[in-house]
GROMACS .gro file of C-alpha atoms in nm:
model
  495
    1MET     CA    1   5.698  -3.652   3.275
    2ALA     CA    2   5.416  -3.690   3.022
    3PRO     CA    3   5.254  -3.367   2.908
    4SER     CA    4   4.923  -3.280   3.067
    5THR     CA    5   4.606  -3.355   2.873
    6ILE     CA    6   4.313  -3.105   2.857
    7LYS     CA    7   3.978  -3.275   2.810
    8VAL     CA    8   3.722  -3.079   2.608
    9LYS     CA    9   3.366  -3.203   2.576
   10PRO     CA   10   3.247  -3.273   2.211
   11ARG     CA   11   2.948  -3.036   2.263
   12ALA     CA   12   3.179  -2.748   2.365
   13VAL     CA   13   3.386  -2.806   2.055
   14ALA     CA   14   3.083  -2.804   1.833
   15ILE     CA   15   2.955  -2.476   1.978
   16ILE     CA   16   3.304  -2.308   1.948
   17ALA     CA   17   3.328  -2.426   1.585
   18ALA     CA   18   2.988  -2.302   1.499
   19VAL     CA   19   3.060  -1.956   1.650
   20VAL     CA   20   3.382  -1.928   1.455
   21VAL     CA   21   3.205  -2.023   1.129
   22PHE     CA   22   2.930  -1.778   1.202
   23LEU     CA   23   3.173  -1.484   1.264
   24PHE     CA   24   3.374  -1.579   0.954
   25LEU     CA   25   3.066  -1.568   0.742
   26MET     CA   26   2.929  -1.244   0.896
   27LEU     CA   27   3.274  -1.066   0.836
   28ARG     CA   28   3.295  -1.175   0.472
   29ASP     CA   29   2.931  -1.092   0.391
   30PRO     CA   30   2.953  -0.776   0.177
   31SER     CA   31   2.575  -0.742   0.151
   32ARG     CA   32   2.564  -0.597   0.507
   33SER     CA   33   2.710  -0.273   0.380
   34GLY     CA   34   2.520  -0.043   0.141
   35ALA     CA   35   2.828   0.042  -0.056
   36PRO     CA   36   2.821   0.008  -0.430
   37GLY     CA   37   2.991  -0.310  -0.526
   38ALA     CA   38   2.814  -0.524  -0.267
   39GLY     CA   39   2.581  -0.669  -0.517
   40GLU     CA   40   2.858  -0.723  -0.768
   41SER     CA   41   3.064  -0.908  -0.504
   42ASN     CA   42   2.781  -1.149  -0.433
   43ARG     CA   43   2.730  -1.216  -0.795
   44ALA     CA   44   3.105  -1.282  -0.847
   45HIS     CA   45   3.110  -1.547  -0.572
   46GLY     CA   46   2.820  -1.721  -0.748
   47SER     CA   47   2.715  -2.056  -0.616
   48ARG     CA   48   2.976  -2.054  -0.338
   49ALA     CA   49   2.815  -1.748  -0.182
   50LEU     CA   50   2.469  -1.917  -0.216
   51ARG     CA   51   2.592  -2.221  -0.034
   52ASP     CA   52   2.742  -2.012   0.241
   53GLU     CA   53   2.417  -1.829   0.281
   54GLU     CA   54   2.221  -2.160   0.301
   55ARG     CA   55   2.459  -2.288   0.568
   56LEU     CA   56   2.431  -1.967   0.766
   57ALA     CA   57   2.048  -1.992   0.738
   58ILE     CA   58   2.038  -2.348   0.873
   59TRP     CA   59   2.286  -2.267   1.144
   60SER     CA   60   2.115  -1.945   1.269
   61ASN     CA   61   1.767  -2.109   1.241
   62ARG     CA   62   1.862  -2.408   1.474
   63MET     CA   63   2.097  -2.232   1.710
   64ALA     CA   64   1.867  -1.941   1.774
   65ARG     CA   65   1.550  -2.145   1.747
   66GLN     CA   66   1.385  -1.866   1.552
   67ILE     CA   67   1.264  -2.073   1.258
   68ASP     CA   68   1.139  -2.423   1.258
   69PRO     CA   69   1.433  -2.616   1.094
   70ARG     CA   70   1.193  -2.870   0.942
   71VAL     CA   71   1.059  -2.604   0.706
   72ALA     CA   72   1.360  -2.370   0.682
   73LYS     CA   73   1.400  -2.412   0.311
   74GLU     CA   74   1.043  -2.352   0.205
   75ASP     CA   75   1.086  -1.978   0.140
   76PRO     CA   76   1.445  -1.846   0.091
   77ALA     CA   77   1.309  -1.493   0.092
   78TYR     CA   78   1.162  -1.541   0.441
   79ASP     CA   79   1.481  -1.684   0.573
   80GLU     CA   80   1.671  -1.380   0.439
   81LEU     CA   81   1.423  -1.151   0.597
   82ALA     CA   82   1.443  -1.339   0.929
   83ARG     CA   83   1.822  -1.307   0.947
   84TRP     CA   84   1.816  -0.940   0.871
   85MET     CA   85   1.561  -0.879   1.143
   86LEU     CA   86   1.745  -1.093   1.398
   87ARG     CA   87   2.064  -0.879   1.339
   88SER     CA   88   1.841  -0.574   1.412
   89GLY     CA   89   1.730  -0.706   1.747
   90ALA     CA   90   1.398  -0.872   1.658
   91VAL     CA   91   1.269  -1.161   1.866
   92PHE     CA   92   1.017  -1.415   1.730
   93GLY     CA   93   1.133  -1.748   1.863
   94SER     CA   94   0.790  -1.921   1.869
   95VAL     CA   95   0.652  -1.826   1.530
   96SER     CA   96   0.743  -1.857   1.167
   97GLY     CA   97   0.620  -1.745   0.826
   98HIS     CA   98   0.630  -2.114   0.717
   99SER     CA   99   0.378  -2.380   0.778
  100ARG     CA  100   0.354  -2.740   0.656
  101LYS     CA  101  -0.028  -2.704   0.662
  102PHE     CA  102  -0.056  -2.376   0.478
  103THR     CA  103  -0.176  -2.416   0.119
  104ALA     CA  104   0.022  -2.269  -0.164
  105GLY     CA  105  -0.046  -1.912  -0.274
  106GLY     CA  106  -0.112  -1.775   0.074
  107ARG     CA  107   0.088  -1.660   0.369
  108GLY     CA  108   0.037  -1.639   0.743
  109LEU     CA  109   0.221  -1.652   1.073
  110PHE     CA  110   0.231  -1.989   1.250
  111ALA     CA  111   0.345  -2.126   1.591
  112THR     CA  112   0.655  -2.335   1.574
  113LYS     CA  113   0.589  -2.458   1.926
  114ALA     CA  114   0.308  -2.437   2.174
  115ILE     CA  115   0.221  -2.084   2.284
  116SER     CA  116   0.036  -1.994   2.604
  117GLN     CA  117  -0.204  -1.707   2.672
  118GLY     CA  118  -0.012  -1.395   2.761
  119ASP     CA  119   0.316  -1.500   2.591
  120GLU     CA  120   0.506  -1.243   2.386
  121VAL     CA  121   0.542  -1.390   2.042
  122LEU     CA  122   0.694  -1.095   1.844
  123ARG     CA  123   0.925  -0.813   1.925
  124ILE     CA  124   1.003  -0.602   1.622
  125PRO     CA  125   1.223  -0.288   1.672
  126SER     CA  126   1.155   0.031   1.481
  127GLU     CA  127   1.481  -0.013   1.282
  128CYS     CA  128   1.292  -0.274   1.090
  129TRP     CA  129   0.972  -0.082   1.026
  130PHE     CA  130   0.895   0.102   0.709
  131SER     CA  131   0.723   0.421   0.828
  132HIS     CA  132   0.721   0.786   0.769
  133ARG     CA  133   0.984   0.844   1.037
  134SER     CA  134   1.204   0.562   0.919
  135VAL     CA  135   1.192   0.676   0.554
  136LEU     CA  136   1.300   1.034   0.661
  137ARG     CA  137   1.570   0.880   0.873
  138SER     CA  138   1.723   0.610   0.650
  139SER     CA  139   1.596   0.644   0.291
  140ALA     CA  140   1.775   0.833   0.012
  141VAL     CA  141   1.440   0.964  -0.093
  142ALA     CA  142   1.413   1.173   0.232
  143HIS     CA  143   1.540   1.489   0.067
  144VAL     CA  144   1.264   1.462  -0.196
  145LEU     CA  145   1.000   1.439   0.066
  146GLN     CA  146   1.142   1.718   0.278
  147ASP     CA  147   1.277   1.970   0.011
  148ASP     CA  148   1.078   1.933  -0.304
  149ARG     CA  149   0.794   2.189  -0.299
  150THR     CA  150   0.574   1.993  -0.540
  151VAL     CA  151   0.595   1.684  -0.337
  152LYS     CA  152   0.560   1.862   0.002
  153LYS     CA  153   0.230   2.023  -0.122
  154ILE     CA  154   0.090   1.676  -0.190
  155LEU     CA  155   0.214   1.554   0.149
  156GLU     CA  156   0.039   1.840   0.327
  157GLU     CA  157  -0.291   1.695   0.206
  158ASP     CA  158  -0.213   1.339   0.317
  159MET     CA  159   0.117   1.241   0.485
  160SER     CA  160   0.061   0.874   0.398
  161TRP     CA  161   0.185   0.944   0.045
  162ALA     CA  162   0.529   0.982   0.200
  163VAL     CA  163   0.530   0.610   0.282
  164ILE     CA  164   0.400   0.527  -0.063
  165ILE     CA  165   0.662   0.732  -0.243
  166GLY     CA  166   0.938   0.585  -0.013
  167LEU     CA  167   0.805   0.230  -0.078
  168LEU     CA  168   0.799   0.292  -0.454
  169TYR     CA  169   1.160   0.391  -0.452
  170GLU     CA  170   1.301   0.131  -0.210
  171ARG     CA  171   1.129  -0.148  -0.390
  172THR     CA  172   1.371  -0.093  -0.686
  173ASN     CA  173   1.677   0.020  -0.487
  174GLU     CA  174   1.938  -0.248  -0.500
  175TYR     CA  175   2.112  -0.103  -0.196
  176SER     CA  176   1.796  -0.044   0.010
  177PRO     CA  177   1.837  -0.064   0.396
  178TRP     CA  178   1.517  -0.272   0.381
  179LEU     CA  179   1.635  -0.488   0.086
  180PRO     CA  180   1.539  -0.831   0.250
  181TYR     CA  181   1.190  -0.685   0.340
  182MET     CA  182   1.144  -0.546  -0.011
  183ARG     CA  183   1.232  -0.885  -0.165
  184PHE     CA  184   0.983  -1.069   0.056
  185MET     CA  185   0.680  -0.842  -0.005
  186ARG     CA  186   0.397  -0.972  -0.232
  187ARG     CA  187   0.107  -0.801  -0.401
  188GLN     CA  188  -0.170  -0.687  -0.178
  189GLU     CA  189  -0.491  -0.852  -0.298
  190SER     CA  190  -0.772  -0.619  -0.388
  191THR     CA  191  -1.050  -0.581  -0.651
  192VAL     CA  192  -0.855  -0.284  -0.772
  193TRP     CA  193  -0.636  -0.531  -0.974
  194TRP     CA  194  -0.936  -0.705  -1.126
  195SER     CA  195  -1.031  -0.690  -1.492
  196ASP     CA  196  -1.387  -0.585  -1.592
  197HIS     CA  197  -1.455  -0.950  -1.647
  198GLU     CA  198  -1.341  -1.051  -1.299
  199LEU     CA  199  -1.541  -0.761  -1.142
  200ALA     CA  200  -1.852  -0.873  -1.325
  201GLN     CA  201  -1.838  -1.204  -1.142
  202THR     CA  202  -1.950  -1.024  -0.830
  203HIS     CA  203  -2.292  -0.969  -0.997
  204SER     CA  204  -2.295  -0.622  -0.831
  205PRO     CA  205  -2.264  -0.313  -1.052
  206HIS     CA  206  -2.198  -0.116  -0.729
  207VAL     CA  207  -1.875  -0.314  -0.664
  208VAL     CA  208  -1.761  -0.260  -1.027
  209GLU     CA  209  -1.819   0.116  -1.002
  210PHE     CA  210  -1.660   0.145  -0.656
  211SER     CA  211  -1.347  -0.050  -0.767
  212HIS     CA  212  -1.314   0.168  -1.081
  213ASN     CA  213  -1.344   0.476  -0.865
  214ILE     CA  214  -1.048   0.358  -0.658
  215GLN     CA  215  -0.849   0.284  -0.968
  216LYS     CA  216  -0.928   0.645  -1.080
  217ASP     CA  217  -0.820   0.788  -0.745
  218ILE     CA  218  -0.489   0.602  -0.757
  219LYS     CA  219  -0.425   0.717  -1.116
  220GLY     CA  220  -0.508   1.071  -1.017
  221ALA     CA  221  -0.247   1.061  -0.745
  222TYR     CA  222   0.001   0.905  -0.987
  223ASP     CA  223  -0.056   1.173  -1.238
  224ARG     CA  224   0.020   1.439  -0.987
  225LEU     CA  225   0.363   1.273  -0.914
  226PHE     CA  226   0.461   1.132  -1.255
  227PRO     CA  227   0.624   1.224  -1.484
  228TYR     CA  228   0.737   1.501  -1.246
  229LEU     CA  229   0.937   1.265  -1.026
  230SER     CA  230   1.091   1.065  -1.313
  231ASP     CA  231   1.185   1.389  -1.501
  232THR     CA  232   1.324   1.560  -1.186
  233TYR     CA  233   1.497   1.261  -1.031
  234PRO     CA  234   1.551   1.016  -1.324
  235THR     CA  235   1.810   0.803  -1.140
  236MET     CA  236   1.579   0.749  -0.843
  237PHE     CA  237   1.245   0.711  -1.031
  238ASP     CA  238   1.300   0.542  -1.363
  239ALA     CA  239   0.997   0.602  -1.582
  240ASP     CA  240   0.973   0.240  -1.700
  241MET     CA  241   1.016   0.079  -1.356
  242HIS     CA  242   0.788   0.327  -1.164
  243ASP     CA  243   0.483   0.300  -1.376
  244LEU     CA  244   0.116   0.306  -1.273
  245SER     CA  245   0.121  -0.063  -1.184
  246ALA     CA  246   0.412  -0.022  -0.943
  247PHE     CA  247   0.249   0.288  -0.793
  248THR     CA  248  -0.071   0.086  -0.745
  249TRP     CA  249   0.120  -0.195  -0.581
  250ALA     CA  250   0.288   0.056  -0.328
  251THR     CA  251  -0.054   0.222  -0.249
  252LEU     CA  252  -0.246  -0.099  -0.199
  253THR     CA  253   0.037  -0.235   0.017
  254MET     CA  254   0.036   0.059   0.247
  255TRP     CA  255  -0.341   0.069   0.263
  256GLY     CA  256  -0.385  -0.296   0.326
  257ARG     CA  257  -0.092  -0.407   0.541
  258ALA     CA  258   0.020  -0.106   0.743
  259PHE     CA  259  -0.017  -0.054   1.126
  260ASN     CA  260  -0.084   0.277   1.302
  261VAL     CA  261   0.258   0.350   1.465
  262VAL     CA  262   0.180   0.713   1.559
  263GLY     CA  263   0.381   0.840   1.857
  264TYR     CA  264   0.271   1.020   2.167
  265ASN     CA  265   0.170   1.387   2.130
  266SER     CA  266   0.176   1.363   1.753
  267THR     CA  267  -0.013   1.626   1.551
  268SER     CA  268  -0.174   1.343   1.356
  269ASP     CA  269  -0.400   1.058   1.477
  270THR     CA  270  -0.249   0.819   1.232
  271GLU     CA  271   0.099   0.732   1.101
  272TYR     CA  272   0.110   0.433   0.877
  273GLY     CA  273   0.393   0.189   0.911
  274LEU     CA  274   0.476  -0.149   0.769
  275VAL     CA  275   0.604  -0.394   1.021
  276PRO     CA  276   0.775  -0.704   0.879
  277ILE     CA  277   0.671  -1.041   0.994
  278ALA     CA  278   0.381  -0.881   1.175
  279ASP     CA  279   0.229  -0.802   0.837
  280LEU     CA  280   0.188  -1.171   0.780
  281LEU     CA  281  -0.085  -1.189   1.043
  282ASN     CA  282  -0.413  -1.271   0.882
  283HIS     CA  283  -0.760  -1.159   1.004
  284GLN     CA  284  -0.992  -1.324   1.253
  285ALA     CA  285  -1.261  -1.132   1.442
  286GLY     CA  286  -1.209  -1.106   1.805
  287LYS     CA  287  -0.889  -1.054   2.002
  288THR     CA  288  -0.706  -1.360   1.904
  289SER     CA  289  -0.375  -1.167   1.943
  290SER     CA  290  -0.309  -0.805   2.043
  291TRP     CA  291  -0.022  -0.563   1.975
  292ASN     CA  292   0.113  -0.251   2.133
  293MET     CA  293   0.405  -0.014   2.116
  294GLU     CA  294   0.692   0.036   2.357
  295TYR     CA  295   0.903   0.348   2.402
  296HIS     CA  296   1.267   0.310   2.481
  297ASP     CA  297   1.441   0.617   2.315
  298LYS     CA  298   1.533   0.877   2.572
  299GLU     CA  299   1.618   1.136   2.309
  300ARG     CA  300   1.290   1.082   2.116
  301ALA     CA  301   1.069   0.977   2.407
  302ASN     CA  302   0.747   1.023   2.205
  303ASP     CA  303   0.855   0.790   1.920
  304PRO     CA  304   0.762   0.423   1.948
  305THR     CA  305   1.067   0.198   1.925
  306MET     CA  306   0.923  -0.164   1.961
  307PHE     CA  307   0.625  -0.349   1.821
  308VAL     CA  308   0.514  -0.617   2.054
  309LEU     CA  309   0.263  -0.901   1.973
  310GLU     CA  310   0.105  -1.091   2.265
  311ALA     CA  311  -0.107  -1.409   2.242
  312ASN     CA  312  -0.455  -1.375   2.383
  313GLY     CA  313  -0.505  -1.745   2.389
  314ASP     CA  314  -0.328  -2.084   2.370
  315TYR     CA  315  -0.191  -2.212   2.046
  316THR     CA  316  -0.067  -2.561   1.951
  317GLU     CA  317   0.234  -2.623   1.725
  318ASP     CA  318   0.149  -2.524   1.363
  319ALA     CA  319  -0.159  -2.320   1.465
  320GLU     CA  320  -0.198  -1.992   1.279
  321LEU     CA  321  -0.183  -1.671   1.484
  322THR     CA  322  -0.418  -1.398   1.379
  323ILE     CA  323  -0.523  -1.044   1.478
  324SER     CA  324  -0.838  -0.855   1.402
  325TYR     CA  325  -0.830  -0.607   1.108
  326GLY     CA  326  -1.153  -0.454   1.258
  327ASP     CA  327  -1.445  -0.634   1.421
  328ARG     CA  328  -1.677  -0.361   1.290
  329ARG     CA  329  -1.533  -0.358   0.944
  330SER     CA  330  -1.784  -0.466   0.677
  331SER     CA  331  -1.743  -0.744   0.425
  332PHE     CA  332  -1.758  -0.499   0.149
  333ASN     CA  333  -1.449  -0.315   0.285
  334PHE     CA  334  -1.265  -0.643   0.335
  335PHE     CA  335  -1.351  -0.756  -0.014
  336VAL     CA  336  -1.253  -0.449  -0.207
  337TYR     CA  337  -0.943  -0.357  -0.015
  338SER     CA  338  -0.815  -0.706   0.078
  339GLY     CA  339  -0.969  -0.932  -0.170
  340PHE     CA  340  -1.158  -1.173   0.074
  341THR     CA  341  -1.484  -1.203   0.266
  342PRO     CA  342  -1.431  -1.285   0.637
  343ARG     CA  343  -1.596  -1.598   0.769
  344GLY     CA  344  -1.858  -1.556   1.032
  345GLN     CA  345  -1.827  -1.175   1.045
  346THR     CA  346  -2.131  -0.997   0.916
  347TYR     CA  347  -2.124  -0.669   1.127
  348GLY     CA  348  -2.169  -0.383   0.883
  349ASP     CA  349  -2.310  -0.603   0.601
  350PHE     CA  350  -2.605  -0.457   0.434
  351ILE     CA  351  -2.761  -0.387   0.095
  352ALA     CA  352  -2.898  -0.054  -0.020
  353ILE     CA  353  -3.245   0.016  -0.170
  354LYS     CA  354  -3.265   0.319  -0.410
  355VAL     CA  355  -3.571   0.466  -0.560
  356SER     CA  356  -3.540   0.504  -0.935
  357LYS     CA  357  -3.637   0.844  -1.098
  358ALA     CA  358  -3.803   0.888  -1.435
  359ASP     CA  359  -3.481   1.013  -1.591
  360GLY     CA  360  -3.307   0.687  -1.518
  361GLY     CA  361  -3.119   0.820  -1.211
  362VAL     CA  362  -3.187   0.753  -0.843
  363ASP     CA  363  -3.330   0.965  -0.568
  364ASP     CA  364  -3.041   0.998  -0.317
  365ALA     CA  365  -3.281   1.128  -0.057
  366LEU     CA  366  -3.482   0.812  -0.075
  367TRP     CA  367  -3.252   0.529   0.000
  368GLY     CA  368  -3.256   0.283   0.283
  369CYS     CA  369  -3.071  -0.036   0.402
  370VAL     CA  370  -3.155  -0.394   0.476
  371GLY     CA  371  -2.933  -0.559   0.736
  372VAL     CA  372  -2.824  -0.929   0.748
  373ASP     CA  373  -3.154  -1.027   0.919
  374GLY     CA  374  -3.342  -0.926   0.602
  375ARG     CA  375  -3.547  -0.653   0.768
  376PRO     CA  376  -3.569  -0.318   0.593
  377GLN     CA  377  -3.466  -0.008   0.784
  378PRO     CA  378  -3.771   0.122   0.987
  379LYS     CA  379  -3.703   0.480   0.907
  380TYR     CA  380  -3.684   0.395   0.527
  381LEU     CA  381  -4.021   0.208   0.553
  382ASP     CA  382  -4.169   0.534   0.702
  383LYS     CA  383  -4.025   0.735   0.406
  384LEU     CA  384  -4.185   0.489   0.154
  385LEU     CA  385  -4.511   0.503   0.356
  386GLU     CA  386  -4.522   0.887   0.285
  387LYS     CA  387  -4.490   0.812  -0.092
  388LEU     CA  388  -4.717   0.522  -0.126
  389GLY     CA  389  -4.988   0.592   0.140
  390GLY     CA  390  -5.011   0.246   0.291
  391MET     CA  391  -4.775  -0.007   0.445
  392GLU     CA  392  -4.926  -0.295   0.234
  393GLN     CA  393  -4.836  -0.101  -0.074
  394VAL     CA  394  -4.484  -0.046   0.062
  395PHE     CA  395  -4.434  -0.417   0.122
  396THR     CA  396  -4.580  -0.508  -0.216
  397ALA     CA  397  -4.349  -0.271  -0.399
  398LEU     CA  398  -4.044  -0.393  -0.200
  399LEU     CA  399  -4.126  -0.760  -0.287
  400ALA     CA  400  -4.173  -0.688  -0.657
  401ALA     CA  401  -3.842  -0.499  -0.662
  402THR     CA  402  -3.662  -0.774  -0.478
  403GLU     CA  403  -3.792  -1.049  -0.718
  404THR     CA  404  -3.706  -0.839  -1.022
  405HIS     CA  405  -3.356  -0.785  -0.883
  406MET     CA  406  -3.295  -1.145  -0.786
  407ALA     CA  407  -3.416  -1.263  -1.136
  408SER     CA  408  -3.143  -1.046  -1.292
  409TRP     CA  409  -2.862  -1.252  -1.136
  410PRO     CA  410  -2.678  -1.499  -1.353
  411THR     CA  411  -2.686  -1.742  -1.061
  412ASN     CA  412  -2.890  -1.753  -0.741
  413TYR     CA  413  -2.780  -1.794  -0.380
  414ASN     CA  414  -2.806  -2.179  -0.375
  415ALA     CA  415  -2.610  -2.215  -0.693
  416ASP     CA  416  -2.331  -1.990  -0.557
  417MET     CA  417  -2.308  -2.193  -0.234
  418LYS     CA  418  -2.283  -2.512  -0.432
  419SER     CA  419  -2.002  -2.353  -0.654
  420LEU     CA  420  -1.823  -2.230  -0.351
  421ALA     CA  421  -1.814  -2.586  -0.194
  422GLU     CA  422  -1.675  -2.722  -0.527
  423LEU     CA  423  -1.406  -2.458  -0.596
  424THR     CA  424  -1.060  -2.571  -0.482
  425THR     CA  425  -0.834  -2.286  -0.607
  426TYR     CA  426  -0.817  -1.941  -0.447
  427ASP     CA  427  -0.859  -1.688  -0.732
  428SER     CA  428  -1.081  -1.402  -0.831
  429LEU     CA  429  -1.375  -1.639  -0.904
  430TRP     CA  430  -1.345  -1.800  -0.555
  431ALA     CA  431  -1.337  -1.461  -0.396
  432ALA     CA  432  -1.626  -1.315  -0.601
  433THR     CA  433  -1.839  -1.618  -0.540
  434GLY     CA  434  -1.799  -1.594  -0.166
  435PHE     CA  435  -1.881  -1.223  -0.167
  436ARG     CA  436  -2.187  -1.250  -0.392
  437ALA     CA  437  -2.324  -1.545  -0.183
  438ARG     CA  438  -2.291  -1.324   0.131
  439TYR     CA  439  -2.499  -1.043   0.003
  440LYS     CA  440  -2.747  -1.273  -0.183
  441SER     CA  441  -2.821  -1.432   0.152
  442ILE     CA  442  -2.960  -1.094   0.266
  443TYR     CA  443  -3.189  -1.086  -0.038
  444GLU     CA  444  -3.311  -1.431   0.041
  445ARG     CA  445  -3.408  -1.328   0.398
  446LEU     CA  446  -3.560  -1.006   0.278
  447HIS     CA  447  -3.771  -1.195   0.027
  448ALA     CA  448  -3.882  -1.454   0.274
  449ASN     CA  449  -3.974  -1.176   0.531
  450LEU     CA  450  -4.175  -0.968   0.280
  451LYS     CA  451  -4.368  -1.274   0.146
  452ALA     CA  452  -4.448  -1.388   0.506
  453ALA     CA  453  -4.565  -1.041   0.604
  454ILE     CA  454  -4.789  -1.006   0.308
  455ALA     CA  455  -4.932  -1.355   0.351
  456ALA     CA  456  -5.012  -1.284   0.712
  457GLY     CA  457  -5.132  -0.930   0.658
  458ASP     CA  458  -4.887  -0.818   0.920
  459PHE     CA  459  -4.722  -0.488   0.808
  460ALA     CA  460  -4.609  -0.351   1.146
  461VAL     CA  461  -4.277  -0.175   1.138
  462PRO     CA  462  -4.026  -0.338   1.383
  463LYS     CA  463  -3.943  -0.110   1.671
  464TYR     CA  464  -3.613  -0.143   1.856
  465THR     CA  465  -3.689  -0.069   2.211
  466SER     CA  466  -3.568  -0.352   2.426
  467ARG     CA  467  -3.205  -0.402   2.517
  468GLU     CA  468  -3.197  -0.729   2.319
  469ASP     CA  469  -3.311  -0.542   2.007
  470LYS     CA  470  -3.065  -0.270   2.048
  471ASN     CA  471  -2.781  -0.523   2.060
  472SER     CA  472  -2.899  -0.692   1.734
  473GLU     CA  473  -2.695  -0.669   1.418
  474CYS     CA  474  -2.971  -0.506   1.229
  475TYR     CA  475  -3.005  -0.220   1.484
  476ARG     CA  476  -2.625  -0.158   1.468
  477HIS     CA  477  -2.635  -0.132   1.094
  478TYR     CA  478  -2.923   0.123   1.092
  479GLN     CA  479  -2.743   0.341   1.348
  480ARG     CA  480  -2.409   0.332   1.185
  481PHE     CA  481  -2.462   0.381   0.817
  482THR     CA  482  -2.553   0.729   0.681
  483ASN     CA  483  -2.486   0.659   0.317
  484SER     CA  484  -2.488   0.373   0.075
  485GLU     CA  485  -2.120   0.379  -0.030
  486TYR     CA  486  -2.027   0.066   0.159
  487ALA     CA  487  -2.340  -0.133   0.074
  488MET     CA  488  -2.259  -0.475  -0.067
  489ASP     CA  489  -2.509  -0.421  -0.348
  490HIS     CA  490  -2.772  -0.171  -0.465
  491MET     CA  491  -3.126  -0.266  -0.548
  492PRO     CA  492  -3.343  -0.016  -0.749
  493ILE     CA  493  -3.709   0.023  -0.674
  494THR     CA  494  -3.968   0.207  -0.876
  495LEU     CA  495  -4.258   0.380  -0.697
   0.00000   0.00000   0.00000
């Protein structure tokens, strides 16, 4: 009798073969363990190990449908990060850090297929986060944060420095539990990195001074920690690798890309945490996507365990997903801490007017603001009225100060807008031109309003009484700002 024949479908054979290859590669991947020698083993295998990693990337991308296979080779660091996160339980089957439409030099999160409103597009477990809790739980630097008296004294003032110190260490740790994430991170853009020449391109001495003050604050924190850490823990904090530039990188990364992952019943209102993949989300005003925390740990019921991102609208394939970094955040804040000026978002944008004193200083008690509508703050006009005795004199003095200040610019608003349209490379000049055009538009409106009022002899101070007025941008500016620190520019006036 002829032996029986078992028919196996080709698709089943392919799937079984793929699973066998995957298990084989996973078992022989030494980089999964943090043991010394893992790095040496990978280097010893050389190009063969690299080819294995590439095959694993392509296989996992296509089988799990987590990364669009058409662009899987565009960023090897992203692919490594994605694989690491998938092994930790992350889910992001409809988005990718790649895009065929995204210009070189930038990053974002894009849909790899159509997404509908209400869809969950990201689920990132806390094992992937880089937060205060995760540093204390998984980083070798935890004992420094918990036991070193000098460090603990600094942390008592601001616990966010724990994340910064941990990030500084793990960035150079070859066996870091977050190694794929550390390799993927890039520099957080900020005017803090800019040279004096680049800062001068803003045409705003206030921006230059503010950026210098941040640089001084970061250096002050660095000087409190170093060379103490490098002297006390030389194997962890090498003096050459952990210099001021590295410390600035860690500080700005935490300030610019972290989410608030504070748990229930926490003694603090804020706990900063870096969430991989989610930190690729760029800004757009409005709730284009929203995120929340889930709690699944019975032993630590107050600790969040899952970051969830949900789409608040429909997205087509290749569309970029965004979140709001703050609808009430000013352009000045975006520009200084993130290196860009948001399009179409002017809430909180204002310029400050300061009265000059005879000794060359300014009278801090006599300052006021002008909102994006180009109308001076009513209360400030009343203050100037007390000094000058008549509203016509106030408007005339403001017009003279505005014209003098505008004449001091190397370029005017129209020239900046023309340059902005012609620039094709994103760099400090592009960012500075966009920022200065934004605040110069306020001066243009202020100048036009003052000239019109003087020509018409109409010096009435605008009163905000109706509901429509109270919802105006100008009204919101005046109610919100109590100091000139976040003004886009300062204009002196002599009385």
